[in-house]
Amino acid sequence: MTVHQPGDGVTFVNTFTLTASPEEFEEAFARTSAYMARQPGFREHTLVRHTEDPRRYVNIARWDDPASLRRAVARPEFEEHAAALRALAGSDPQLYAPVRTARPAPSDEAPVVVVTGGGTGIGRATARAFAEQGARVLVVGRTESSLTGTAEGHDAIRTVVADLTSPGAAETVVDHALRAFGRIDVLVNNAAVSLHGSLADHTRKEDETQIATNLLAPISLTRAALDALEASGGTVVNVSTAGALGLRTWPGASVFGASKVALDFLTRTWAVELAPRGIRVVGLAPGVVDSGIGVRMGMSEEQYGGFLEQMGAQAPAGRVGTPAEIGWWITQLARDEAAYANGVVVPVDGGLSLT
């Protein structure tokens, strides 16, 4: 699947009001600008000093797409530059807040992507990343309000509420996609439930919930989509976890980890089984990502923040990941240019699985 990059890109505008000298501000801004210019997706910027009020500056910059800008501002190095600017000036609106430019709606020839678990976190970021790159997207989830939030501001995203653990739900989702778009080029099996606790802590019902969502749902949905994927020469992307790679253990998440190990096995096996039908199957194994899943699974905000801080310190990258970063990797695995990658599970975890 070739994802077409929209030509208009994204523009942000910041008005700075100085609280320090212009010389100090311009020096700090030059350092920030040099950082931005090194980031993929950066196009150009202009810094203009207000003619009537010398304490005000306007900065206008353009990027290829919102995802590029989000990745740039998510890095710790950017926060250092931003803190320096905030110490010297106030910014209106929020520093480097993106303003999306108008874009034409995707054509009827644009590829079609189905993303499960698309109402929050990685699923939301993935759906938006595909849409921003010109695809038509169907997001699937259990909560209508969350799906609506994903689609907000994105004409290319449509939603369908479905519990993929229910009988017939997979066929309903595929039928919806085909009625809406006429094809399926990419299926992203992202929906997951993670219930942490020891073996003794969980009930059989909780075990069944994790297995049904994390393993049986991808099986059912992929099976239901086979004919459509064969017709398009499509790609399946299974989202697992770097925490279950290799011979690693995961006390406190044994059933969740086991479901993801099984999903990785399916990725490898389906790649061989489905290759004669022209369907490619790959996997992505994220590390710890600040997706909010801990809070949704029962942690307090304080507990989740402490967990992220601890895991970020352990990763060679020195931080946890962002949903936008994982979404970008998923879009890349689905591209036609990645067609020779088949049956692989790619870890994107800041190097944590190497420690």
CSV table of C-alpha atoms in Angstrom, one decimal:
chain,number,residue,atom,x,y,z
A,1,MET,CA,0.0,0.0,0.0
A,2,THR,CA,1.4,3.4,-1.0
A,3,VAL,CA,0.3,6.2,1.3
A,4,HIS,CA,0.2,9.5,-0.5
A,5,GLN,CA,1.7,12.4,1.4
A,6,PRO,CA,-0.7,15.4,1.3
A,7,GLY,CA,1.0,18.4,-0.3
A,8,ASP,CA,-0.3,21.2,2.0
A,9,GLY,CA,1.5,20.0,5.1
A,10,VAL,CA,0.9,21.7,8.4
A,11,THR,CA,1.6,25.3,9.6
A,12,PHE,CA,2.0,26.6,13.1
A,13,VAL,CA,2.1,30.2,14.2
A,14,ASN,CA,3.4,31.6,17.5
A,15,THR,CA,3.3,35.1,18.7
A,16,PHE,CA,6.0,35.8,21.4
A,17,THR,CA,5.9,38.6,23.9
A,18,LEU,CA,9.4,39.2,25.3
A,19,THR,CA,10.1,39.3,29.0
A,20,ALA,CA,13.9,39.6,28.4
A,21,SER,CA,16.1,41.4,25.9
A,22,PRO,CA,15.6,40.8,22.1
A,23,GLU,CA,19.3,39.6,21.9
A,24,GLU,CA,18.7,36.9,24.5
A,25,PHE,CA,15.5,35.8,22.9
A,26,GLU,CA,16.9,35.7,19.3
A,27,GLU,CA,19.9,33.6,20.5
A,28,ALA,CA,17.6,31.1,22.2
A,29,PHE,CA,15.3,31.0,19.3
A,30,ALA,CA,18.2,30.3,16.9
A,31,ARG,CA,19.2,27.3,18.9
A,32,THR,CA,15.6,26.0,18.9
A,33,SER,CA,15.3,26.7,15.1
A,34,ALA,CA,18.5,24.7,14.5
A,35,TYR,CA,17.1,21.8,16.4
A,36,MET,CA,13.8,21.9,14.4
A,37,ALA,CA,15.7,22.1,11.1
A,38,ARG,CA,17.4,18.8,11.9
A,39,GLN,CA,14.0,17.0,12.4
A,40,PRO,CA,12.4,14.9,9.6
A,41,GLY,CA,9.5,16.7,8.0
A,42,PHE,CA,10.6,20.2,8.7
A,43,ARG,CA,10.2,22.6,5.7
A,44,GLU,CA,10.8,26.2,6.6
A,45,HIS,CA,10.2,28.9,9.1
A,46,THR,CA,10.1,32.7,9.4
A,47,LEU,CA,10.7,34.8,12.5
A,48,VAL,CA,9.5,38.4,12.2
A,49,ARG,CA,9.8,41.2,14.7
A,50,HIS,CA,6.7,43.4,15.1
A,51,THR,CA,7.3,46.8,13.5
A,52,GLU,CA,5.2,48.7,16.1
A,53,ASP,CA,6.0,46.7,19.2
A,54,PRO,CA,9.6,45.6,19.4
A,55,ARG,CA,8.8,43.3,22.3
A,56,ARG,CA,6.7,41.1,20.0
A,57,TYR,CA,7.8,38.5,17.5
A,58,VAL,CA,5.8,36.2,15.1
A,59,ASN,CA,7.1,32.8,14.1
A,60,ILE,CA,5.6,31.0,11.2
A,61,ALA,CA,6.8,27.5,10.3
A,62,ARG,CA,5.7,24.6,8.0
A,63,TRP,CA,6.0,20.9,8.3
A,64,ASP,CA,5.2,18.0,6.0
A,65,ASP,CA,2.5,16.7,8.3
A,66,PRO,CA,1.3,17.0,11.9
A,67,ALA,CA,2.9,13.7,12.9
A,68,SER,CA,6.4,15.1,12.1
A,69,LEU,CA,5.8,18.1,14.2
A,70,ARG,CA,4.4,16.0,17.1
A,71,ARG,CA,7.5,13.7,17.0
A,72,ALA,CA,9.8,16.7,17.0
A,73,VAL,CA,8.2,18.4,20.1
A,74,ALA,CA,7.9,15.0,21.9
A,75,ARG,CA,11.7,14.7,22.2
A,76,PRO,CA,13.4,15.7,25.5
A,77,GLU,CA,15.8,18.0,23.6
A,78,PHE,CA,12.9,20.1,22.4
A,79,GLU,CA,11.6,20.5,25.9
A,80,GLU,CA,15.0,22.0,26.9
A,81,HIS,CA,14.8,24.5,24.1
A,82,ALA,CA,11.1,25.3,24.9
A,83,ALA,CA,11.9,25.9,28.6
A,84,ALA,CA,14.6,28.4,27.5
A,85,LEU,CA,12.2,30.2,25.3
A,86,ARG,CA,9.5,30.3,28.0
A,87,ALA,CA,12.0,31.9,30.4
A,88,LEU,CA,12.4,34.7,27.9
A,89,ALA,CA,9.0,35.2,26.4
A,90,GLY,CA,5.3,34.3,26.6
A,91,SER,CA,3.8,32.4,23.6
A,92,ASP,CA,0.3,32.7,22.1
A,93,PRO,CA,-1.0,30.1,21.5
A,94,GLN,CA,0.8,27.3,23.3
A,95,LEU,CA,4.3,26.9,22.1
A,96,TYR,CA,4.5,25.2,18.7
A,97,ALA,CA,0.8,24.2,18.7
A,98,PRO,CA,0.0,23.0,15.2
A,99,VAL,CA,-2.7,24.5,13.0
A,100,ARG,CA,-3.9,22.1,10.3
A,101,THR,CA,-4.2,23.6,6.8
A,102,ALA,CA,-7.1,22.8,4.5
A,103,ARG,CA,-6.7,19.6,2.5
A,104,PRO,CA,-8.8,17.9,-0.1
A,105,ALA,CA,-10.8,14.9,0.9
A,106,PRO,CA,-9.1,11.5,-0.1
A,107,SER,CA,-10.0,10.3,-3.5
A,108,ASP,CA,-11.9,7.1,-4.1
A,109,GLU,CA,-8.6,5.5,-5.1
A,110,ALA,CA,-7.0,6.2,-1.7
A,111,PRO,CA,-6.0,3.1,0.3
A,112,VAL,CA,-8.3,1.9,3.0
A,113,VAL,CA,-7.1,1.1,6.5
A,114,VAL,CA,-9.0,-0.6,9.3
A,115,VAL,CA,-7.7,0.1,12.8
A,116,THR,CA,-9.0,-1.7,15.9
A,117,GLY,CA,-8.8,-0.1,19.3
A,118,GLY,CA,-8.9,3.2,17.5
A,119,GLY,CA,-10.5,5.3,20.2
A,120,THR,CA,-7.5,6.0,22.4
A,121,GLY,CA,-3.7,5.8,22.6
A,122,ILE,CA,-1.8,4.0,19.9
A,123,GLY,CA,-4.9,3.2,17.9
A,124,ARG,CA,-6.0,6.8,17.8
A,125,ALA,CA,-2.5,8.0,16.8
A,126,THR,CA,-2.3,5.3,14.1
A,127,ALA,CA,-5.6,6.2,12.6
A,128,ARG,CA,-4.7,9.8,12.4
A,129,ALA,CA,-1.3,9.1,11.0
A,130,PHE,CA,-2.8,7.1,8.1
A,131,ALA,CA,-5.4,9.8,7.5
A,132,GLU,CA,-2.8,12.5,7.5
A,133,GLN,CA,-0.9,10.6,4.9
A,134,GLY,CA,-3.9,10.4,2.6
A,135,ALA,CA,-5.6,7.1,3.4
A,136,ARG,CA,-9.2,6.5,4.2
A,137,VAL,CA,-9.6,5.0,7.7
A,138,LEU,CA,-12.2,3.0,9.6
A,139,VAL,CA,-11.6,3.0,13.3
A,140,VAL,CA,-13.2,0.3,15.4
A,141,GLY,CA,-13.8,0.4,19.2
A,142,ARG,CA,-16.3,-0.2,21.9
A,143,THR,CA,-17.0,3.5,22.9
A,144,GLU,CA,-18.7,5.8,20.5
A,145,SER,CA,-17.5,9.0,22.2
A,146,SER,CA,-13.8,7.9,22.0
A,147,LEU,CA,-14.1,7.0,18.3
A,148,THR,CA,-15.7,10.4,17.6
A,149,GLY,CA,-12.8,12.0,19.3
A,150,THR,CA,-10.4,10.2,17.0
A,151,ALA,CA,-12.3,11.2,13.9
A,152,GLU,CA,-12.7,14.9,14.9
A,153,GLY,CA,-11.1,17.1,12.4
A,154,HIS,CA,-10.3,14.3,10.0
A,155,ASP,CA,-12.8,13.9,7.1
A,156,ALA,CA,-11.0,10.7,6.0
A,157,ILE,CA,-11.8,8.8,9.3
A,158,ARG,CA,-15.1,6.9,9.8
A,159,THR,CA,-16.1,5.0,12.9
A,160,VAL,CA,-17.9,1.8,13.8
A,161,VAL,CA,-18.8,0.7,17.3
A,162,ALA,CA,-18.2,-3.0,17.8
A,163,ASP,CA,-17.1,-5.4,20.5
A,164,LEU,CA,-14.8,-7.7,18.5
A,165,THR,CA,-15.1,-10.4,21.1
A,166,SER,CA,-18.8,-10.9,20.2
A,167,PRO,CA,-19.9,-13.5,17.7
A,168,GLY,CA,-20.4,-11.9,14.2
A,169,ALA,CA,-18.6,-8.7,15.1
A,170,ALA,CA,-15.7,-9.3,12.8
A,171,GLU,CA,-17.9,-9.9,9.8
A,172,THR,CA,-19.9,-6.8,10.7
A,173,VAL,CA,-16.7,-4.6,10.7
A,174,VAL,CA,-15.5,-6.0,7.3
A,175,ASP,CA,-19.0,-5.5,5.8
A,176,HIS,CA,-19.0,-1.9,7.1
A,177,ALA,CA,-15.6,-1.2,5.6
A,178,LEU,CA,-16.6,-2.6,2.2
A,179,ARG,CA,-19.9,-0.7,2.1
A,180,ALA,CA,-18.2,2.5,3.0
A,181,PHE,CA,-15.0,2.2,0.9
A,182,GLY,CA,-15.3,-0.8,-1.3
A,183,ARG,CA,-12.0,-2.3,-0.3
A,184,ILE,CA,-9.5,-3.0,2.6
A,185,ASP,CA,-5.8,-2.5,2.0
A,186,VAL,CA,-4.5,-2.6,5.6
A,187,LEU,CA,-5.8,-4.2,8.7
A,188,VAL,CA,-4.2,-3.1,12.0
A,189,ASN,CA,-5.0,-5.4,14.9
A,190,ASN,CA,-4.3,-3.1,17.7
A,191,ALA,CA,-7.1,-3.5,20.3
A,192,ALA,CA,-5.9,-5.0,23.6
A,193,VAL,CA,-6.8,-5.5,27.2
A,194,SER,CA,-4.1,-5.6,29.9
A,195,LEU,CA,-5.0,-6.7,33.4
A,196,HIS,CA,-2.0,-6.8,35.6
A,197,GLY,CA,-1.7,-9.1,38.6
A,198,SER,CA,-0.2,-12.4,39.6
A,199,LEU,CA,-1.6,-15.8,38.6
A,200,ALA,CA,-3.5,-16.0,41.9
A,201,ASP,CA,-5.0,-12.5,41.5
A,202,HIS,CA,-7.0,-13.1,38.4
A,203,THR,CA,-10.3,-14.9,37.8
A,204,ARG,CA,-11.0,-17.1,34.8
A,205,LYS,CA,-13.3,-14.4,33.5
A,206,GLU,CA,-10.5,-11.9,33.5
A,207,ASP,CA,-8.2,-14.4,31.7
A,208,GLU,CA,-10.9,-15.0,29.1
A,209,THR,CA,-11.3,-11.2,28.6
A,210,GLN,CA,-7.6,-10.8,27.8
A,211,ILE,CA,-7.4,-13.8,25.5
A,212,ALA,CA,-10.6,-12.9,23.7
A,213,THR,CA,-9.6,-9.3,23.0
A,214,ASN,CA,-5.8,-9.8,22.4
A,215,LEU,CA,-5.8,-13.1,20.5
A,216,LEU,CA,-9.2,-14.4,19.4
A,217,ALA,CA,-10.4,-11.0,18.1
A,218,PRO,CA,-7.4,-10.6,15.7
A,219,ILE,CA,-7.9,-14.1,14.5
A,220,SER,CA,-11.6,-13.6,13.7
A,221,LEU,CA,-11.2,-10.2,12.1
A,222,THR,CA,-8.2,-11.3,9.9
A,223,ARG,CA,-10.1,-14.4,8.8
A,224,ALA,CA,-13.2,-12.3,7.9
A,225,ALA,CA,-11.0,-9.8,5.9
A,226,LEU,CA,-9.1,-12.4,3.9
A,227,ASP,CA,-11.0,-12.1,0.7
A,228,ALA,CA,-10.8,-8.3,0.8
A,229,LEU,CA,-7.1,-8.3,1.6
A,230,GLU,CA,-6.4,-10.8,-1.2
A,231,ALA,CA,-8.2,-8.6,-3.7
A,232,SER,CA,-6.1,-5.6,-2.7
A,233,GLY,CA,-2.8,-7.4,-2.1
A,234,GLY,CA,-3.1,-6.1,1.4
A,235,THR,CA,-1.2,-6.0,4.6
A,236,VAL,CA,-2.0,-7.1,8.2
A,237,VAL,CA,-0.2,-5.4,11.0
A,238,ASN,CA,-0.4,-7.1,14.4
A,239,VAL,CA,0.4,-4.9,17.4
A,240,SER,CA,2.0,-6.9,20.2
A,241,THR,CA,4.5,-5.8,22.8
A,242,ALA,CA,8.3,-5.7,23.3
A,243,GLY,CA,7.8,-6.9,26.8
A,244,ALA,CA,7.0,-10.4,25.4
A,245,LEU,CA,9.9,-10.7,22.9
A,246,GLY,CA,12.4,-13.6,23.1
A,247,LEU,CA,12.8,-15.3,26.4
A,248,ARG,CA,11.8,-12.4,28.5
A,249,THR,CA,9.5,-12.9,31.5
A,250,TRP,CA,6.8,-10.5,32.8
A,251,PRO,CA,5.7,-11.2,36.3
A,252,GLY,CA,2.4,-9.5,37.0
A,253,ALA,CA,1.3,-9.7,33.3
A,254,SER,CA,1.6,-13.4,32.5
A,255,VAL,CA,-1.7,-13.8,30.6
A,256,PHE,CA,-1.4,-10.5,28.7
A,257,GLY,CA,2.2,-11.4,27.8
A,258,ALA,CA,1.2,-14.9,26.7
A,259,SER,CA,-1.6,-13.5,24.5
A,260,LYS,CA,1.0,-11.3,22.7
A,261,VAL,CA,3.5,-14.1,22.4
A,262,ALA,CA,0.8,-16.0,20.6
A,263,LEU,CA,0.0,-13.1,18.4
A,264,ASP,CA,3.7,-12.9,17.3
A,265,PHE,CA,3.5,-16.6,16.5
A,266,LEU,CA,0.4,-15.9,14.3
A,267,THR,CA,2.3,-13.1,12.6
A,268,ARG,CA,5.1,-15.4,11.5
A,269,THR,CA,2.8,-18.3,10.6
A,270,TRP,CA,0.2,-16.2,8.7
A,271,ALA,CA,3.0,-14.6,6.7
A,272,VAL,CA,3.8,-18.0,5.3
A,273,GLU,CA,0.2,-19.2,5.0
A,274,LEU,CA,-1.1,-16.1,3.3
A,275,ALA,CA,1.8,-15.2,1.0
A,276,PRO,CA,0.4,-17.4,-1.8
A,277,ARG,CA,-2.7,-15.2,-1.6
A,278,GLY,CA,-0.7,-12.0,-1.9
A,279,ILE,CA,-1.3,-10.9,1.7
A,280,ARG,CA,1.6,-9.7,3.8
A,281,VAL,CA,1.6,-10.0,7.6
A,282,VAL,CA,4.0,-8.1,9.9
A,283,GLY,CA,4.1,-7.1,13.6
A,284,LEU,CA,5.1,-4.2,15.6
A,285,ALA,CA,6.1,-4.6,19.3
A,286,PRO,CA,6.0,-1.3,21.1
A,287,GLY,CA,7.8,-0.8,24.4
A,288,VAL,CA,6.4,1.4,27.2
A,289,VAL,CA,4.3,4.1,25.6
A,290,ASP,CA,2.5,7.0,27.4
A,291,SER,CA,-0.8,6.0,25.9
A,292,GLY,CA,-2.9,6.2,29.1
A,293,ILE,CA,-3.5,2.5,29.2
A,294,GLY,CA,-2.4,2.2,32.8
A,295,VAL,CA,-5.1,4.6,34.0
A,296,ARG,CA,-7.7,2.9,31.8
A,297,MET,CA,-6.8,-0.5,33.3
A,298,GLY,CA,-7.1,0.8,36.9
A,299,MET,CA,-4.0,2.6,37.9
A,300,SER,CA,-4.2,6.0,39.6
A,301,GLU,CA,-2.7,8.9,37.7
A,302,GLU,CA,0.1,9.0,40.3
A,303,GLN,CA,0.8,5.3,40.0
A,304,TYR,CA,0.9,5.5,36.2
A,305,GLY,CA,3.1,8.5,36.2
A,306,GLY,CA,5.6,6.7,38.5
A,307,PHE,CA,5.5,3.7,36.3
A,308,LEU,CA,6.3,5.8,33.2
A,309,GLU,CA,9.1,7.6,35.0
A,310,GLN,CA,10.7,4.3,36.2
A,311,MET,CA,10.5,2.6,32.8
A,312,GLY,CA,11.7,5.7,31.0
A,313,ALA,CA,14.8,5.7,33.2
A,314,GLN,CA,15.5,2.0,32.3
A,315,ALA,CA,15.3,2.5,28.6
A,316,PRO,CA,18.6,3.4,26.7
A,317,ALA,CA,16.6,6.1,25.0
A,318,GLY,CA,16.0,7.7,28.4
A,319,ARG,CA,12.3,8.1,28.0
A,320,VAL,CA,9.1,6.2,27.2
A,321,GLY,CA,7.6,6.4,23.7
A,322,THR,CA,4.6,8.4,22.4
A,323,PRO,CA,1.6,7.0,20.5
A,324,ALA,CA,2.5,9.2,17.5
A,325,GLU,CA,5.9,7.5,17.2
A,326,ILE,CA,4.3,4.0,17.2
A,327,GLY,CA,1.6,5.2,14.7
A,328,TRP,CA,4.3,6.4,12.4
A,329,TRP,CA,6.1,3.0,12.5
A,330,ILE,CA,2.8,1.2,11.7
A,331,THR,CA,2.2,3.4,8.6
A,332,GLN,CA,5.7,2.6,7.4
A,333,LEU,CA,5.4,-1.1,7.7
A,334,ALA,CA,2.2,-0.9,5.6
A,335,ARG,CA,3.8,0.9,2.7
A,336,ASP,CA,4.5,-0.7,-0.6
A,337,GLU,CA,8.2,0.2,-0.1
A,338,ALA,CA,8.2,-2.2,2.9
A,339,ALA,CA,6.8,-5.1,0.8
A,340,TYR,CA,9.9,-7.3,1.3
A,341,ALA,CA,9.3,-7.3,5.1
A,342,ASN,CA,7.1,-10.3,5.9
A,343,GLY,CA,6.6,-12.3,9.0
A,344,VAL,CA,8.8,-9.9,11.1
A,345,VAL,CA,7.9,-8.4,14.5
A,346,VAL,CA,9.7,-5.1,14.8
A,347,PRO,CA,10.5,-3.8,18.3
A,348,VAL,CA,10.1,-0.1,18.8
A,349,ASP,CA,10.9,0.4,22.5
A,350,GLY,CA,13.8,2.8,22.9
A,351,GLY,CA,16.2,-0.2,23.2
A,352,LEU,CA,14.5,-1.4,26.4
A,353,SER,CA,14.3,-5.0,25.2
A,354,LEU,CA,18.1,-5.1,24.8
A,355,THR,CA,18.8,-4.4,28.5
